[in-house]
Structure formats: structure tokens, C-alpha cells
Amino acid sequence: MAVKRAAHRPSRKHEIVAATLRLYASIPREAIAVGDIAAESKMTVAALYYHYATKEEILLHGLTAFADDFAEETSAYLKNDPAAVQNVVVHLLDWMRDRHDAAAVWFAYSNGLSTAVEEARRTTNGRVLGDLIKAVKKANPQFPLPHASVVAAALMAQIDVCARAWLVNDEQCSGVAENDFRSAVAGLSARIISTPV
């Protein structure tokens, strides 16, 4: 007699990760329990544990996927043309709009979550900074490498600070129209890139 196999069910990992990021983007992380993630995912705690051992594992999965996408998007955009570096910060803010929860957790709420998240942050920032240095140097071949590196580091800091303000409606930015914010970001990027040697 043949043993009856369980029906194949598609993995619900994507739903679990999306629910986790939604929660971490909207409420303090100390208040989030596995039961909250299960409820947000519309599944039982047992079903959640079938896919992941801990809530930290879920979060790491979501954040490393976002980090890879962020680094790849930055690299692809900068390769398009030498002038792209002037618009990279605004471009990335627009790109983050469709990935709001993951981006908000990455930029605003993930500091100190775990050593694995910090390692992902270091690796990703290194990749993005490397691409920014190349793009700055390509757009401004007269810049010596140390100057191009400082300009790229300033753009990296601008991405971080502007993303945080953009994604979590920073108190200091409340009441600022989206177009005004984008225009101010673009103006700051232009000033950073044109910093004389």
C-alpha cells in the first residue's frame, strides 16, 4: 500500500517576511512577538515556525534581500550614464517608495538589531560606496581618488539621512511637500558633487 503524501503547498515565506517588515516598520520592535507576526501573516504560530526558527531569522531574511536589491539597483542605475550620479539619491528615494516597509526598517529601525544585520549593513554599504566612488570619478575625471571618495561618502550619508526622513515622515520634514523635498535633495546632491578639489 502506497503512503499518501501531503499535498504540495507553496511556500509562504514571502508573506511572512512582508508581514514582519510591515510590523517592524510600524511599531516598536520590543512590542513585536512571534504571535503578532503569525497574525499579520494570517497563519498559525506553528506554521510560521515551520518556515523560520525565530523572528530574528525572518527579519534577517527580509533585510538581506532588501540590501541586495538596494546595492544592485544603485549599481545598475549608476552604470547607465556618467551623469546618473547627480540623480542617484532622488532615484533611490523613488525606488524605495515601492519597498517602503523593507526600506524603512533598513534605514530607520535596524541599527543594533543583530550582528548579522550589522554585517549585512557593512557589506552593502561597502558595495554601494564602491559604486558611488567609481561613478563620481567617471563623472569628474579630474577629481583625485581621495576627493572622489569623500564626495561619494557624502552622497552615501545623504542617501542614509534622506531615506530615513523620507520613509518615516521625520518630524523635521513634516509639512514639507514631496516635490519640495525631492528638489532640496537634488540640490544638495548637486552641491556635494560639485565640491571643488
PDB file of C-alpha atoms in Angstrom:
ATOM      1  CA  MET A   1       0.000   0.000   0.000  1.00  0.00           C
ATOM      2  CA  ALA A   2       1.380   3.365  -1.042  1.00  0.00           C
ATOM      3  CA  VAL A   3       1.826   6.061   1.561  1.00  0.00           C
ATOM      4  CA  LYS A   4      -0.281   9.103   0.795  1.00  0.00           C
ATOM      5  CA  ARG A   5       1.843  12.238   0.534  1.00  0.00           C
ATOM      6  CA  ALA A   6       0.720  15.593   1.785  1.00  0.00           C
ATOM      7  CA  ALA A   7      -0.474  17.976  -0.878  1.00  0.00           C
ATOM      8  CA  HIS A   8       2.233  20.323  -2.092  1.00  0.00           C
ATOM      9  CA  ARG A   9       1.719  23.808  -0.764  1.00  0.00           C
ATOM     10  CA  PRO A  10       3.626  26.801  -1.996  1.00  0.00           C
ATOM     11  CA  SER A  11       5.997  28.373   0.489  1.00  0.00           C
ATOM     12  CA  ARG A  12       4.559  31.297   2.373  1.00  0.00           C
ATOM     13  CA  LYS A  13       7.947  32.720   3.289  1.00  0.00           C
ATOM     14  CA  HIS A  14       7.345  35.824   1.191  1.00  0.00           C
ATOM     15  CA  GLU A  15       4.123  36.566   3.094  1.00  0.00           C
ATOM     16  CA  ILE A  16       5.848  36.001   6.435  1.00  0.00           C
ATOM     17  CA  VAL A  17       8.740  38.312   5.532  1.00  0.00           C
ATOM     18  CA  ALA A  18       6.393  41.023   4.215  1.00  0.00           C
ATOM     19  CA  ALA A  19       4.266  40.833   7.379  1.00  0.00           C
ATOM     20  CA  THR A  20       7.356  41.004   9.601  1.00  0.00           C
ATOM     21  CA  LEU A  21       8.733  44.036   7.787  1.00  0.00           C
ATOM     22  CA  ARG A  22       5.308  45.718   7.935  1.00  0.00           C
ATOM     23  CA  LEU A  23       5.243  45.276  11.712  1.00  0.00           C
ATOM     24  CA  TYR A  24       8.844  46.386  12.265  1.00  0.00           C
ATOM     25  CA  ALA A  25       8.199  49.477  10.114  1.00  0.00           C
ATOM     26  CA  SER A  26       5.141  50.493  12.115  1.00  0.00           C
ATOM     27  CA  ILE A  27       5.558  49.587  15.801  1.00  0.00           C
ATOM     28  CA  PRO A  28       8.473  49.418  18.250  1.00  0.00           C
ATOM     29  CA  ARG A  29      10.418  46.187  17.800  1.00  0.00           C
ATOM     30  CA  GLU A  30      10.258  45.380  21.519  1.00  0.00           C
ATOM     31  CA  ALA A  31       6.475  45.084  21.192  1.00  0.00           C
ATOM     32  CA  ILE A  32       6.583  42.513  18.369  1.00  0.00           C
ATOM     33  CA  ALA A  33       6.106  38.855  19.270  1.00  0.00           C
ATOM     34  CA  VAL A  34       6.072  35.785  17.042  1.00  0.00           C
ATOM     35  CA  GLY A  35       2.309  35.628  17.575  1.00  0.00           C
ATOM     36  CA  ASP A  36       1.962  39.131  16.117  1.00  0.00           C
ATOM     37  CA  ILE A  37       3.899  38.086  13.022  1.00  0.00           C
ATOM     38  CA  ALA A  38       1.763  34.961  12.652  1.00  0.00           C
ATOM     39  CA  ALA A  39      -1.434  37.001  12.963  1.00  0.00           C
ATOM     40  CA  GLU A  40      -0.186  39.598  10.471  1.00  0.00           C
ATOM     41  CA  SER A  41       0.740  36.731   8.102  1.00  0.00           C
ATOM     42  CA  LYS A  42      -2.705  35.172   8.623  1.00  0.00           C
ATOM     43  CA  MET A  43      -1.252  31.851   9.745  1.00  0.00           C
ATOM     44  CA  THR A  44      -0.685  29.934  12.937  1.00  0.00           C
ATOM     45  CA  VAL A  45       2.440  30.229  15.041  1.00  0.00           C
ATOM     46  CA  ALA A  46       3.182  26.568  14.246  1.00  0.00           C
ATOM     47  CA  ALA A  47       3.012  27.299  10.511  1.00  0.00           C
ATOM     48  CA  LEU A  48       5.367  30.235  10.980  1.00  0.00           C
ATOM     49  CA  TYR A  49       7.841  28.056  12.899  1.00  0.00           C
ATOM     50  CA  TYR A  50       7.690  25.533  10.053  1.00  0.00           C
ATOM     51  CA  HIS A  51       9.406  28.156   7.866  1.00  0.00           C
ATOM     52  CA  TYR A  52      11.577  30.053  10.369  1.00  0.00           C
ATOM     53  CA  ALA A  53      13.110  29.245  13.746  1.00  0.00           C
ATOM     54  CA  THR A  54      12.977  32.809  15.134  1.00  0.00           C
ATOM     55  CA  LYS A  55      11.585  36.237  14.336  1.00  0.00           C
ATOM     56  CA  GLU A  56      15.184  37.445  14.022  1.00  0.00           C
ATOM     57  CA  GLU A  57      15.739  34.909  11.236  1.00  0.00           C
ATOM     58  CA  ILE A  58      12.685  36.241   9.383  1.00  0.00           C
ATOM     59  CA  LEU A  59      13.895  39.807   9.752  1.00  0.00           C
ATOM     60  CA  LEU A  60      17.408  38.929   8.607  1.00  0.00           C
ATOM     61  CA  HIS A  61      15.990  37.179   5.537  1.00  0.00           C
ATOM     62  CA  GLY A  62      13.937  40.247   4.611  1.00  0.00           C
ATOM     63  CA  LEU A  63      16.696  42.752   5.287  1.00  0.00           C
ATOM     64  CA  THR A  64      19.400  40.861   3.404  1.00  0.00           C
ATOM     65  CA  ALA A  65      17.064  40.548   0.407  1.00  0.00           C
ATOM     66  CA  PHE A  66      16.402  44.307   0.559  1.00  0.00           C
ATOM     67  CA  ALA A  67      20.120  45.043   0.961  1.00  0.00           C
ATOM     68  CA  ASP A  68      20.991  43.004  -2.126  1.00  0.00           C
ATOM     69  CA  ASP A  69      18.254  44.712  -4.146  1.00  0.00           C
ATOM     70  CA  PHE A  70      19.376  48.147  -2.912  1.00  0.00           C
ATOM     71  CA  ALA A  71      23.009  47.531  -3.874  1.00  0.00           C
ATOM     72  CA  GLU A  72      22.030  46.077  -7.259  1.00  0.00           C
ATOM     73  CA  GLU A  73      19.648  48.958  -8.029  1.00  0.00           C
ATOM     74  CA  THR A  74      22.332  51.508  -7.157  1.00  0.00           C
ATOM     75  CA  SER A  75      24.919  49.749  -9.310  1.00  0.00           C
ATOM     76  CA  ALA A  76      22.580  49.327 -12.291  1.00  0.00           C
ATOM     77  CA  TYR A  77      21.434  52.952 -12.145  1.00  0.00           C
ATOM     78  CA  LEU A  78      24.960  54.340 -11.931  1.00  0.00           C
ATOM     79  CA  LYS A  79      26.121  52.263 -14.907  1.00  0.00           C
ATOM     80  CA  ASN A  80      23.539  53.898 -17.198  1.00  0.00           C
ATOM     81  CA  ASP A  81      25.472  57.112 -17.785  1.00  0.00           C
ATOM     82  CA  PRO A  82      28.107  59.269 -16.088  1.00  0.00           C
ATOM     83  CA  ALA A  83      25.566  61.955 -15.135  1.00  0.00           C
ATOM     84  CA  ALA A  84      23.460  59.427 -13.193  1.00  0.00           C
ATOM     85  CA  VAL A  85      25.468  60.080 -10.030  1.00  0.00           C
ATOM     86  CA  GLN A  86      23.873  63.528  -9.779  1.00  0.00           C
ATOM     87  CA  ASN A  87      20.400  61.990  -9.544  1.00  0.00           C
ATOM     88  CA  VAL A  88      21.164  58.793  -7.661  1.00  0.00           C
ATOM     89  CA  VAL A  89      19.760  59.910  -4.297  1.00  0.00           C
ATOM     90  CA  VAL A  90      16.413  61.043  -5.746  1.00  0.00           C
ATOM     91  CA  HIS A  91      16.278  57.910  -7.914  1.00  0.00           C
ATOM     92  CA  LEU A  92      16.792  55.676  -4.882  1.00  0.00           C
ATOM     93  CA  LEU A  93      14.124  57.518  -2.879  1.00  0.00           C
ATOM     94  CA  ASP A  94      11.679  56.871  -5.725  1.00  0.00           C
ATOM     95  CA  TRP A  95      12.776  53.228  -5.887  1.00  0.00           C
ATOM     96  CA  MET A  96      12.227  52.857  -2.130  1.00  0.00           C
ATOM     97  CA  ARG A  97       8.630  54.026  -2.423  1.00  0.00           C
ATOM     98  CA  ASP A  98       7.617  50.573  -3.719  1.00  0.00           C
ATOM     99  CA  ARG A  99       9.650  48.882  -0.975  1.00  0.00           C
ATOM    100  CA  HIS A 100       8.587  51.170   1.843  1.00  0.00           C
ATOM    101  CA  ASP A 101       8.454  48.696   4.723  1.00  0.00           C
ATOM    102  CA  ALA A 102      11.774  46.994   3.994  1.00  0.00           C
ATOM    103  CA  ALA A 103      13.481  50.326   3.306  1.00  0.00           C
ATOM    104  CA  ALA A 104      12.087  51.912   6.487  1.00  0.00           C
ATOM    105  CA  VAL A 105      13.315  49.013   8.610  1.00  0.00           C
ATOM    106  CA  TRP A 106      16.721  49.033   6.873  1.00  0.00           C
ATOM    107  CA  PHE A 107      17.344  52.777   7.162  1.00  0.00           C
ATOM    108  CA  ALA A 108      15.436  53.761  10.299  1.00  0.00           C
ATOM    109  CA  TYR A 109      14.882  50.786  12.585  1.00  0.00           C
ATOM    110  CA  SER A 110      17.551  48.137  12.098  1.00  0.00           C
ATOM    111  CA  ASN A 111      20.514  49.657  13.941  1.00  0.00           C
ATOM    112  CA  GLY A 112      21.632  47.253  16.630  1.00  0.00           C
ATOM    113  CA  LEU A 113      19.157  44.504  15.708  1.00  0.00           C
ATOM    114  CA  SER A 114      21.816  41.812  15.481  1.00  0.00           C
ATOM    115  CA  THR A 115      25.413  41.241  14.481  1.00  0.00           C
ATOM    116  CA  ALA A 116      24.180  39.543  11.293  1.00  0.00           C
ATOM    117  CA  VAL A 117      22.178  42.637  10.306  1.00  0.00           C
ATOM    118  CA  GLU A 118      25.153  44.878  11.105  1.00  0.00           C
ATOM    119  CA  GLU A 119      27.373  42.671   8.924  1.00  0.00           C
ATOM    120  CA  ALA A 120      24.829  42.906   6.084  1.00  0.00           C
ATOM    121  CA  ARG A 121      24.818  46.692   6.522  1.00  0.00           C
ATOM    122  CA  ARG A 122      28.631  46.907   6.379  1.00  0.00           C
ATOM    123  CA  THR A 123      28.804  44.690   3.296  1.00  0.00           C
ATOM    124  CA  THR A 124      26.025  46.554   1.493  1.00  0.00           C
ATOM    125  CA  ASN A 125      27.403  49.982   2.351  1.00  0.00           C
ATOM    126  CA  GLY A 126      30.804  48.869   1.074  1.00  0.00           C
ATOM    127  CA  ARG A 127      29.304  47.759  -2.244  1.00  0.00           C
ATOM    128  CA  VAL A 128      27.260  50.939  -2.672  1.00  0.00           C
ATOM    129  CA  LEU A 129      30.154  53.193  -1.661  1.00  0.00           C
ATOM    130  CA  GLY A 130      32.449  51.440  -4.148  1.00  0.00           C
ATOM    131  CA  ASP A 131      29.944  52.036  -6.950  1.00  0.00           C
ATOM    132  CA  LEU A 132      29.493  55.667  -5.900  1.00  0.00           C
ATOM    133  CA  ILE A 133      33.261  56.277  -5.912  1.00  0.00           C
ATOM    134  CA  LYS A 134      33.533  54.857  -9.452  1.00  0.00           C
ATOM    135  CA  ALA A 135      30.570  56.961 -10.615  1.00  0.00           C
ATOM    136  CA  VAL A 136      31.918  60.177  -9.061  1.00  0.00           C
ATOM    137  CA  LYS A 137      35.330  59.546 -10.633  1.00  0.00           C
ATOM    138  CA  LYS A 138      33.731  58.799 -14.022  1.00  0.00           C
ATOM    139  CA  ALA A 139      31.607  61.962 -13.906  1.00  0.00           C
ATOM    140  CA  ASN A 140      34.563  64.059 -12.680  1.00  0.00           C
ATOM    141  CA  PRO A 141      37.773  62.504 -14.033  1.00  0.00           C
ATOM    142  CA  GLN A 142      39.749  65.496 -12.741  1.00  0.00           C
ATOM    143  CA  PHE A 143      38.951  64.519  -9.129  1.00  0.00           C
ATOM    144  CA  PRO A 144      41.820  62.706  -7.401  1.00  0.00           C
ATOM    145  CA  LEU A 145      40.711  59.420  -5.850  1.00  0.00           C
ATOM    146  CA  PRO A 146      40.744  60.730  -2.240  1.00  0.00           C
ATOM    147  CA  HIS A 147      38.456  63.632  -3.209  1.00  0.00           C
ATOM    148  CA  ALA A 148      36.133  61.354  -5.212  1.00  0.00           C
ATOM    149  CA  SER A 149      35.980  59.045  -2.182  1.00  0.00           C
ATOM    150  CA  VAL A 150      34.977  61.892   0.142  1.00  0.00           C
ATOM    151  CA  VAL A 151      32.297  63.078  -2.315  1.00  0.00           C
ATOM    152  CA  ALA A 152      30.978  59.507  -2.595  1.00  0.00           C
ATOM    153  CA  ALA A 153      30.939  59.147   1.204  1.00  0.00           C
ATOM    154  CA  ALA A 154      28.934  62.390   1.446  1.00  0.00           C
ATOM    155  CA  LEU A 155      26.428  61.016  -1.095  1.00  0.00           C
ATOM    156  CA  MET A 156      26.225  57.804   0.926  1.00  0.00           C
ATOM    157  CA  ALA A 157      25.445  59.810   4.062  1.00  0.00           C
ATOM    158  CA  GLN A 158      22.845  61.790   2.113  1.00  0.00           C
ATOM    159  CA  ILE A 159      21.156  58.564   0.976  1.00  0.00           C
ATOM    160  CA  ASP A 160      21.007  57.340   4.571  1.00  0.00           C
ATOM    161  CA  VAL A 161      19.699  60.547   6.143  1.00  0.00           C
ATOM    162  CA  CYS A 162      17.251  61.429   3.363  1.00  0.00           C
ATOM    163  CA  ALA A 163      15.884  57.882   3.173  1.00  0.00           C
ATOM    164  CA  ARG A 164      15.225  57.888   6.904  1.00  0.00           C
ATOM    165  CA  ALA A 165      13.437  61.245   6.742  1.00  0.00           C
ATOM    166  CA  TRP A 166      11.521  60.267   3.594  1.00  0.00           C
ATOM    167  CA  LEU A 167      10.369  56.884   4.851  1.00  0.00           C
ATOM    168  CA  VAL A 168       9.354  57.629   8.431  1.00  0.00           C
ATOM    169  CA  ASN A 169       7.945  61.139   7.989  1.00  0.00           C
ATOM    170  CA  ASP A 170      10.626  62.647  10.159  1.00  0.00           C
ATOM    171  CA  GLU A 171       9.275  65.350  12.469  1.00  0.00           C
ATOM    172  CA  GLN A 172      11.551  67.950  10.920  1.00  0.00           C
ATOM    173  CA  CYS A 173      10.206  67.123   7.440  1.00  0.00           C
ATOM    174  CA  SER A 174       6.521  67.031   8.302  1.00  0.00           C
ATOM    175  CA  GLY A 175       4.599  69.546   6.265  1.00  0.00           C
ATOM    176  CA  VAL A 176       7.219  69.585   3.501  1.00  0.00           C
ATOM    177  CA  ALA A 177       5.683  68.808   0.118  1.00  0.00           C
ATOM    178  CA  GLU A 178       7.144  65.783  -1.663  1.00  0.00           C
ATOM    179  CA  ASN A 179       8.277  67.826  -4.674  1.00  0.00           C
ATOM    180  CA  ASP A 180       9.963  70.376  -2.408  1.00  0.00           C
ATOM    181  CA  PHE A 181      11.761  67.591  -0.541  1.00  0.00           C
ATOM    182  CA  ARG A 182      12.909  65.962  -3.793  1.00  0.00           C
ATOM    183  CA  SER A 183      14.063  69.332  -5.121  1.00  0.00           C
ATOM    184  CA  ALA A 184      16.044  70.053  -1.954  1.00  0.00           C
ATOM    185  CA  VAL A 185      17.623  66.580  -2.085  1.00  0.00           C
ATOM    186  CA  ALA A 186      18.592  67.076  -5.744  1.00  0.00           C
ATOM    187  CA  GLY A 187      20.079  70.493  -4.959  1.00  0.00           C
ATOM    188  CA  LEU A 188      22.144  69.097  -2.110  1.00  0.00           C
ATOM    189  CA  SER A 189      23.385  66.247  -4.317  1.00  0.00           C
ATOM    190  CA  ALA A 190      24.475  68.757  -6.971  1.00  0.00           C
ATOM    191  CA  ARG A 191      26.388  70.792  -4.372  1.00  0.00           C
ATOM    192  CA  ILE A 192      28.067  67.675  -2.981  1.00  0.00           C
ATOM    193  CA  ILE A 193      29.159  66.503  -6.424  1.00  0.00           C
ATOM    194  CA  SER A 194      30.464  69.923  -7.443  1.00  0.00           C
ATOM    195  CA  THR A 195      32.567  70.336  -4.294  1.00  0.00           C
ATOM    196  CA  PRO A 196      35.889  71.736  -5.537  1.00  0.00           C
ATOM    197  CA  VAL A 197      39.143  69.905  -5.005  1.00  0.00           C
TER     198      VAL A 197
END
